[in-house]
Structure formats: structure tokens, C-alpha cells
């Protein structure tokens, strides 16, 4: 499993015609920082801090005893998906106390990829509810952690109460190919939503 090659330059190709801001969201310790780092073609901006004893008392560390850092603002990366399309990836911190920051980060975003963990599916409801409240389209990617239980897609879809049109895929945030596939599922979802509007112009 490898990360996306980091570009020697920070400039966007002059062939790019469309730049899209997408959010990478999900509950605490679901792999957002890893996901952005795996895909970013530039050195990702990270705002991780070492977890304190006080933070450990607030944040649910069940099943993730080796978690030692946490994102306190955001992760940022860039992925050129095609010669004409570049995605700007904004990873949001997962704790509920950052709800206002989640709302602020939605400004200008066209959609969100929600990372989920089969060991803690119920913790995805807060962020999905907020996205729905603000009319933000999203896709769900189940991050495949080592040792995490595997369930059929229909069971996960039912557990998360997803609409039939909401994309649901699996990925490994450490793997470039599967993470790219997850992002493509979101982009295709956004395209299907905008196509009818364009046809009626």
C-alpha cells in the first residue's frame, strides 16, 4: 500500500478547468488524516497535536488504544483527478466539539466523503445529520481497519439509514487506489445531481 506521489511543484496544471472543494469527514479516529495524506499530490497540511490525558477522558478511545494524536483544525491536500479537474481535500476534526468548525468548512464545498468504521457506525450519525441539515450531498466510504468486522453492503446501508441514491463504498485509507475510487464515487454522485439542472437550462 502506498501514498500518492508528492509533486515537486505546488502549482496546478494549466489544463485544469474545474477546481472542486470536497470535505473528508467522519467521527474521531476514522482515518481522515491518513486518507488525505495518502491521496494528496502536495505535502498535506496537518494540524495534529498529541493527545493529552484530559483529551483522552473526553474522546472515545474504545478499540483504538494506540491513538496518540488528534486533528485540532483541519487537514488539507490536493488531488488532480484528471487533466481538467482538481480536488481540494479538506479533512475535518472528528470530535463533536468541533461542530461549528464543521459548519464553517462547508462554505464553498460541493460535497463530502464520510468515512465510517464498522466498529462504530453509530458515531457517523452526527456528521451525516449535519450534512443533511445543510443540504450537502455526500457519499460514504467504510474504512477497512485491520480486524474490524465485515458486513454486507445492504446491512451497512440499513444501519446508517442511507438513501438509495447515496453512494456506499469500501476503502483502505492507506491505499491510493481504493481511496481514489471512494473519491470518484463522490464526484460521480455530484455529477448526477448537477446533470438534471444543466439539462433544464
CSV table of C-alpha atoms in Angstrom, one decimal:
chain,number,residue,atom,x,y,z
A,1,UNK,CA,0.0,0.0,0.0
A,2,UNK,CA,1.4,3.4,-0.9
A,3,UNK,CA,0.7,7.0,-0.8
A,4,UNK,CA,0.2,9.3,-3.8
A,5,UNK,CA,3.5,10.7,-5.1
A,6,UNK,CA,4.1,14.2,-3.8
A,7,UNK,CA,4.6,16.7,-6.6
A,8,UNK,CA,7.9,18.6,-6.9
A,9,UNK,CA,5.8,21.7,-7.5
A,10,UNK,CA,2.8,23.2,-5.9
A,11,UNK,CA,1.2,24.7,-9.0
A,12,UNK,CA,-2.0,23.4,-10.6
A,13,UNK,CA,-1.6,22.4,-14.3
A,14,UNK,CA,-2.7,25.0,-16.8
A,15,UNK,CA,-5.0,22.3,-18.3
A,16,UNK,CA,-7.2,22.3,-15.2
A,17,UNK,CA,-10.6,23.9,-15.9
A,18,UNK,CA,-12.5,23.0,-12.7
A,19,UNK,CA,-11.5,23.1,-9.1
A,20,UNK,CA,-13.8,21.5,-6.5
A,21,UNK,CA,-13.6,21.7,-2.7
A,22,UNK,CA,-14.7,18.5,-1.0
A,23,UNK,CA,-14.8,17.6,2.7
A,24,UNK,CA,-13.4,14.5,4.2
A,25,UNK,CA,-15.4,14.0,7.3
A,26,UNK,CA,-16.2,11.3,9.9
A,27,UNK,CA,-16.0,10.6,13.6
A,28,UNK,CA,-12.9,10.7,15.7
A,29,UNK,CA,-10.1,8.3,14.6
A,30,UNK,CA,-11.8,7.1,11.5
A,31,UNK,CA,-8.8,7.7,9.2
A,32,UNK,CA,-9.4,11.2,7.7
A,33,UNK,CA,-5.8,12.4,8.2
A,34,UNK,CA,-4.4,9.2,6.7
A,35,UNK,CA,-6.9,9.4,3.8
A,36,UNK,CA,-5.9,13.0,2.9
A,37,UNK,CA,-2.2,12.1,3.3
A,38,UNK,CA,-2.5,9.1,1.0
A,39,UNK,CA,-4.1,11.0,-1.8
A,40,UNK,CA,-2.5,14.4,-1.7
A,41,UNK,CA,-0.1,15.2,-4.5
A,42,UNK,CA,1.3,18.1,-2.5
A,43,UNK,CA,2.7,17.9,1.0
A,44,UNK,CA,-0.5,17.8,3.1
A,45,UNK,CA,-1.2,20.5,5.7
A,46,UNK,CA,-1.8,18.9,9.0
A,47,UNK,CA,-2.8,20.3,12.3
A,48,UNK,CA,-2.3,17.3,14.6
A,49,UNK,CA,-1.5,17.6,18.3
A,50,UNK,CA,-0.5,15.0,20.8
A,51,UNK,CA,-3.5,13.8,22.8
A,52,UNK,CA,-3.4,14.9,26.4
A,53,UNK,CA,-4.7,12.9,29.4
A,54,UNK,CA,-7.6,15.3,29.6
A,55,UNK,CA,-8.5,14.8,25.9
A,56,UNK,CA,-8.4,11.0,26.4
A,57,UNK,CA,-11.1,11.4,29.1
A,58,UNK,CA,-13.3,13.2,26.6
A,59,UNK,CA,-12.7,11.3,23.4
A,60,UNK,CA,-13.8,7.7,23.0
A,61,UNK,CA,-10.7,5.6,22.6
A,62,UNK,CA,-12.5,2.3,22.7
A,63,UNK,CA,-10.9,0.0,20.1
A,64,UNK,CA,-8.1,2.4,19.3
A,65,UNK,CA,-5.7,2.3,22.2
A,66,UNK,CA,-2.8,3.3,20.1
A,67,UNK,CA,-4.3,6.6,19.0
A,68,UNK,CA,-1.8,9.3,20.3
A,69,UNK,CA,-2.6,12.4,18.1
A,70,UNK,CA,-5.7,14.2,17.1
A,71,UNK,CA,-6.6,16.9,14.4
A,72,UNK,CA,-7.4,20.2,16.0
A,73,UNK,CA,-8.2,22.3,13.0
A,74,UNK,CA,-8.1,20.6,9.6
A,75,UNK,CA,-6.1,18.5,7.1
A,76,UNK,CA,-5.6,19.9,3.6
A,77,UNK,CA,-4.5,18.3,0.4
A,78,UNK,CA,-4.9,18.4,-3.4
A,79,UNK,CA,-5.6,15.7,-5.9
A,80,UNK,CA,-5.6,16.2,-9.7
A,81,UNK,CA,-8.3,13.7,-10.7
A,82,UNK,CA,-8.0,14.4,-14.5
A,83,UNK,CA,-6.2,16.9,-16.7
A,84,UNK,CA,-9.3,19.2,-16.3
A,85,UNK,CA,-10.3,18.5,-12.7
A,86,UNK,CA,-8.6,19.1,-9.4
A,87,UNK,CA,-10.0,18.4,-6.0
A,88,UNK,CA,-9.1,20.3,-2.9
A,89,UNK,CA,-9.4,18.0,0.1
A,90,UNK,CA,-10.4,19.5,3.5
A,91,UNK,CA,-10.3,17.0,6.3
A,92,UNK,CA,-12.3,18.0,9.4
A,93,UNK,CA,-11.6,17.0,13.0
A,94,UNK,CA,-13.9,14.3,14.2
A,95,UNK,CA,-15.0,15.3,17.7
A,96,UNK,CA,-18.4,16.8,18.2
A,97,UNK,CA,-17.0,19.8,20.0
A,98,UNK,CA,-15.8,21.0,16.6
A,99,UNK,CA,-19.3,21.2,15.2
A,100,UNK,CA,-19.0,25.0,14.5
A,101,UNK,CA,-15.8,24.3,12.6
A,102,UNK,CA,-17.6,21.7,10.5
A,103,UNK,CA,-20.2,24.3,9.6
A,104,UNK,CA,-17.6,26.8,8.7
A,105,UNK,CA,-15.7,24.3,6.5
A,106,UNK,CA,-18.9,23.6,4.5
A,107,UNK,CA,-18.7,27.1,2.9
A,108,UNK,CA,-17.8,26.6,-0.8
A,109,UNK,CA,-17.7,22.8,-0.7
A,110,UNK,CA,-19.7,20.9,-3.3
A,111,UNK,CA,-19.9,17.6,-1.3
A,112,UNK,CA,-18.4,15.5,1.4
A,113,UNK,CA,-17.0,12.0,1.7
A,114,UNK,CA,-18.0,10.5,5.1
A,115,UNK,CA,-15.5,7.9,6.4
A,116,UNK,CA,-17.1,5.2,8.6
A,117,UNK,CA,-15.8,2.4,10.8
A,118,UNK,CA,-17.9,-0.8,11.2
A,119,UNK,CA,-16.9,-1.0,14.8
A,120,UNK,CA,-18.6,2.4,15.5
A,121,UNK,CA,-21.2,3.0,12.8
A,122,UNK,CA,-23.4,4.9,15.2
A,123,UNK,CA,-20.8,7.6,15.6
A,124,UNK,CA,-21.4,8.6,12.0
A,125,UNK,CA,-24.9,9.9,12.6
A,126,UNK,CA,-23.9,13.4,13.9
A,127,UNK,CA,-21.9,14.4,10.9
A,128,UNK,CA,-24.3,12.9,8.4
A,129,UNK,CA,-27.2,14.7,10.1
A,130,UNK,CA,-25.3,18.0,9.9
A,131,UNK,CA,-24.6,17.5,6.2
A,132,UNK,CA,-28.2,16.7,5.5
A,133,UNK,CA,-29.3,19.7,7.6
A,134,UNK,CA,-27.2,22.0,5.3
A,135,UNK,CA,-28.2,20.2,2.1
A,136,UNK,CA,-24.6,19.0,1.5
A,137,UNK,CA,-24.5,15.9,-0.8
A,138,UNK,CA,-22.3,13.1,0.4
A,139,UNK,CA,-21.0,9.6,-0.2
A,140,UNK,CA,-20.0,7.1,2.5
A,141,UNK,CA,-16.8,5.1,2.4
A,142,UNK,CA,-16.3,2.4,5.0
A,143,UNK,CA,-12.6,2.4,6.0
A,144,UNK,CA,-11.4,-1.2,6.3
A,145,UNK,CA,-9.5,-1.4,9.6
A,146,UNK,CA,-7.5,-4.5,10.3
A,147,UNK,CA,-9.6,-6.8,12.5
A,148,UNK,CA,-12.8,-4.8,12.0
A,149,UNK,CA,-16.0,-6.8,11.4
A,150,UNK,CA,-17.1,-7.0,7.7
A,151,UNK,CA,-20.8,-6.7,6.9
A,152,UNK,CA,-22.7,-7.0,3.6
A,153,UNK,CA,-23.3,-3.6,1.9
A,154,UNK,CA,-27.1,-3.8,2.5
A,155,UNK,CA,-26.7,-4.2,6.2
A,156,UNK,CA,-24.4,-1.2,6.5
A,157,UNK,CA,-26.7,0.8,4.3
A,158,UNK,CA,-29.6,-0.1,6.6
A,159,UNK,CA,-27.6,0.6,9.8
A,160,UNK,CA,-26.7,4.0,8.5
A,161,UNK,CA,-30.2,4.7,7.2
A,162,UNK,CA,-28.8,5.8,3.8
A,163,UNK,CA,-31.0,6.9,1.0
A,164,UNK,CA,-30.9,4.6,-2.1
A,165,UNK,CA,-29.0,7.2,-4.1
A,166,UNK,CA,-26.3,7.8,-1.5
A,167,UNK,CA,-23.1,6.0,-2.7
A,168,UNK,CA,-21.6,3.5,-0.3
A,169,UNK,CA,-18.2,2.0,-1.0
A,170,UNK,CA,-15.3,0.4,1.0
A,171,UNK,CA,-11.8,1.7,1.1
A,172,UNK,CA,-8.5,1.4,2.9
A,173,UNK,CA,-7.3,4.9,3.7
A,174,UNK,CA,-3.7,3.7,3.4
A,175,UNK,CA,-4.2,2.6,-0.2
A,176,UNK,CA,-4.1,5.0,-3.1
A,177,UNK,CA,-6.3,3.0,-5.5
A,178,UNK,CA,-9.2,2.3,-3.2
A,179,UNK,CA,-9.1,5.8,-1.7
A,180,UNK,CA,-9.2,7.3,-5.2
A,181,UNK,CA,-12.2,5.0,-6.0
A,182,UNK,CA,-14.0,6.4,-3.0
A,183,UNK,CA,-13.5,10.0,-4.1
A,184,UNK,CA,-14.6,9.1,-7.6
A,185,UNK,CA,-17.9,7.7,-6.2
A,186,UNK,CA,-18.5,11.1,-4.6
A,187,UNK,CA,-17.6,13.1,-7.8
A,188,UNK,CA,-19.9,10.9,-9.9
A,189,UNK,CA,-22.7,11.4,-7.3
A,190,UNK,CA,-22.2,15.2,-7.6
A,191,UNK,CA,-22.3,15.0,-11.4
A,192,UNK,CA,-25.6,13.1,-11.4
A,193,UNK,CA,-27.1,15.7,-9.2
A,194,UNK,CA,-26.0,18.6,-11.4
A,195,UNK,CA,-26.8,17.0,-14.7
A,196,UNK,CA,-30.6,17.4,-14.5
A,197,UNK,CA,-30.2,21.1,-13.6
A,198,UNK,CA,-28.0,21.7,-16.6
A,199,UNK,CA,-30.4,19.9,-18.9
A,200,UNK,CA,-33.2,22.3,-17.9
A,201,UNK,CA,-31.2,25.5,-18.6
